[in-house]
């Protein structure tokens, strides 16, 4: 699956307001089942990369090696 195909499969769940008056878009990635936020000024691709990097770090702590979400 290419990055473009993955992004085309993203579902927008809605907009969430923040405490400071800003808001962000909540999305779901059907490939991983992950719900994630797209912050102001960020693209969906950048948000996916950020979430994937955080996931890999968490997996290193629990399993000793990283996990790569295949695109």
C-alpha atoms as a PDB file:
ATOM      1  CA  UNK A   1       0.000   0.000   0.000  1.00  0.00           C
ATOM      2  CA  UNK A   2       1.362   3.409  -0.905  1.00  0.00           C
ATOM      3  CA  UNK A   3       1.253   6.431   1.390  1.00  0.00           C
ATOM      4  CA  UNK A   4      -1.410   7.988  -0.857  1.00  0.00           C
ATOM      5  CA  UNK A   5      -3.609   4.875  -0.688  1.00  0.00           C
ATOM      6  CA  UNK A   6      -3.289   4.808   3.086  1.00  0.00           C
ATOM      7  CA  UNK A   7      -4.167   8.498   3.426  1.00  0.00           C
ATOM      8  CA  UNK A   8      -7.169   8.051   1.124  1.00  0.00           C
ATOM      9  CA  UNK A   9      -8.493   5.423   3.552  1.00  0.00           C
ATOM     10  CA  UNK A  10      -8.376   7.740   6.575  1.00  0.00           C
ATOM     11  CA  UNK A  11     -11.761   8.484   8.132  1.00  0.00           C
ATOM     12  CA  UNK A  12     -12.356  11.942   9.622  1.00  0.00           C
ATOM     13  CA  UNK A  13     -14.283  11.487  12.865  1.00  0.00           C
ATOM     14  CA  UNK A  14     -14.805  15.150  13.727  1.00  0.00           C
ATOM     15  CA  UNK A  15     -13.266  18.248  15.256  1.00  0.00           C
ATOM     16  CA  UNK A  16     -12.245  18.475  18.919  1.00  0.00           C
ATOM     17  CA  UNK A  17     -11.941  21.831  20.703  1.00  0.00           C
ATOM     18  CA  UNK A  18      -8.928  22.463  22.909  1.00  0.00           C
ATOM     19  CA  UNK A  19      -8.732  24.434  26.127  1.00  0.00           C
ATOM     20  CA  UNK A  20      -6.960  27.393  24.500  1.00  0.00           C
ATOM     21  CA  UNK A  21      -9.650  27.893  21.872  1.00  0.00           C
ATOM     22  CA  UNK A  22      -7.777  25.943  19.207  1.00  0.00           C
ATOM     23  CA  UNK A  23      -9.174  22.793  17.676  1.00  0.00           C
ATOM     24  CA  UNK A  24      -7.849  19.721  15.932  1.00  0.00           C
ATOM     25  CA  UNK A  25      -9.232  17.060  13.616  1.00  0.00           C
ATOM     26  CA  UNK A  26      -9.743  13.526  14.935  1.00  0.00           C
ATOM     27  CA  UNK A  27      -9.109  10.787  12.372  1.00  0.00           C
ATOM     28  CA  UNK A  28      -9.016   7.008  12.229  1.00  0.00           C
ATOM     29  CA  UNK A  29      -6.515   4.900  10.291  1.00  0.00           C
ATOM     30  CA  UNK A  30      -8.339   1.702   9.251  1.00  0.00           C
ATOM     31  CA  UNK A  31      -5.034  -0.066   8.550  1.00  0.00           C
ATOM     32  CA  UNK A  32      -3.987   0.047  12.217  1.00  0.00           C
ATOM     33  CA  UNK A  33      -7.279   0.943  13.909  1.00  0.00           C
ATOM     34  CA  UNK A  34      -5.540   3.965  15.430  1.00  0.00           C
ATOM     35  CA  UNK A  35      -7.457   7.141  16.225  1.00  0.00           C
ATOM     36  CA  UNK A  36      -5.208  10.178  16.042  1.00  0.00           C
ATOM     37  CA  UNK A  37      -5.342  13.973  16.021  1.00  0.00           C
ATOM     38  CA  UNK A  38      -4.157  16.241  13.220  1.00  0.00           C
ATOM     39  CA  UNK A  39      -2.856  19.355  14.938  1.00  0.00           C
ATOM     40  CA  UNK A  40      -3.163  22.865  13.443  1.00  0.00           C
ATOM     41  CA  UNK A  41      -0.630  23.344  10.649  1.00  0.00           C
ATOM     42  CA  UNK A  42       0.040  19.610  10.342  1.00  0.00           C
ATOM     43  CA  UNK A  43      -0.832  17.387   7.377  1.00  0.00           C
ATOM     44  CA  UNK A  44      -2.472  13.982   7.773  1.00  0.00           C
ATOM     45  CA  UNK A  45       0.784  12.387   6.610  1.00  0.00           C
ATOM     46  CA  UNK A  46       2.775  14.252   9.255  1.00  0.00           C
ATOM     47  CA  UNK A  47       0.261  13.230  11.920  1.00  0.00           C
ATOM     48  CA  UNK A  48       0.517   9.563  10.861  1.00  0.00           C
ATOM     49  CA  UNK A  49       4.320   9.757  11.014  1.00  0.00           C
ATOM     50  CA  UNK A  50       4.156  11.322  14.491  1.00  0.00           C
ATOM     51  CA  UNK A  51       1.764   8.677  15.791  1.00  0.00           C
ATOM     52  CA  UNK A  52       3.777   5.858  14.230  1.00  0.00           C
ATOM     53  CA  UNK A  53       7.009   7.152  15.811  1.00  0.00           C
ATOM     54  CA  UNK A  54       5.336   7.293  19.240  1.00  0.00           C
ATOM     55  CA  UNK A  55       3.988   3.764  18.768  1.00  0.00           C
ATOM     56  CA  UNK A  56       7.426   2.442  17.806  1.00  0.00           C
ATOM     57  CA  UNK A  57       8.950   4.019  20.924  1.00  0.00           C
ATOM     58  CA  UNK A  58       6.277   2.461  23.127  1.00  0.00           C
ATOM     59  CA  UNK A  59       6.827  -0.950  21.536  1.00  0.00           C
ATOM     60  CA  UNK A  60      10.585  -0.722  22.134  1.00  0.00           C
ATOM     61  CA  UNK A  61       9.919  -0.241  25.825  1.00  0.00           C
ATOM     62  CA  UNK A  62       7.575  -3.201  26.082  1.00  0.00           C
ATOM     63  CA  UNK A  63       9.134  -5.708  23.647  1.00  0.00           C
ATOM     64  CA  UNK A  64      12.745  -4.697  23.250  1.00  0.00           C
ATOM     65  CA  UNK A  65      12.580  -3.899  19.531  1.00  0.00           C
ATOM     66  CA  UNK A  66      10.621  -1.622  17.253  1.00  0.00           C
ATOM     67  CA  UNK A  67       7.559  -2.413  15.172  1.00  0.00           C
ATOM     68  CA  UNK A  68       7.031  -0.881  11.769  1.00  0.00           C
ATOM     69  CA  UNK A  69       3.532  -0.191  10.479  1.00  0.00           C
ATOM     70  CA  UNK A  70       3.708  -1.293   6.836  1.00  0.00           C
ATOM     71  CA  UNK A  71       2.642   1.237   4.243  1.00  0.00           C
END
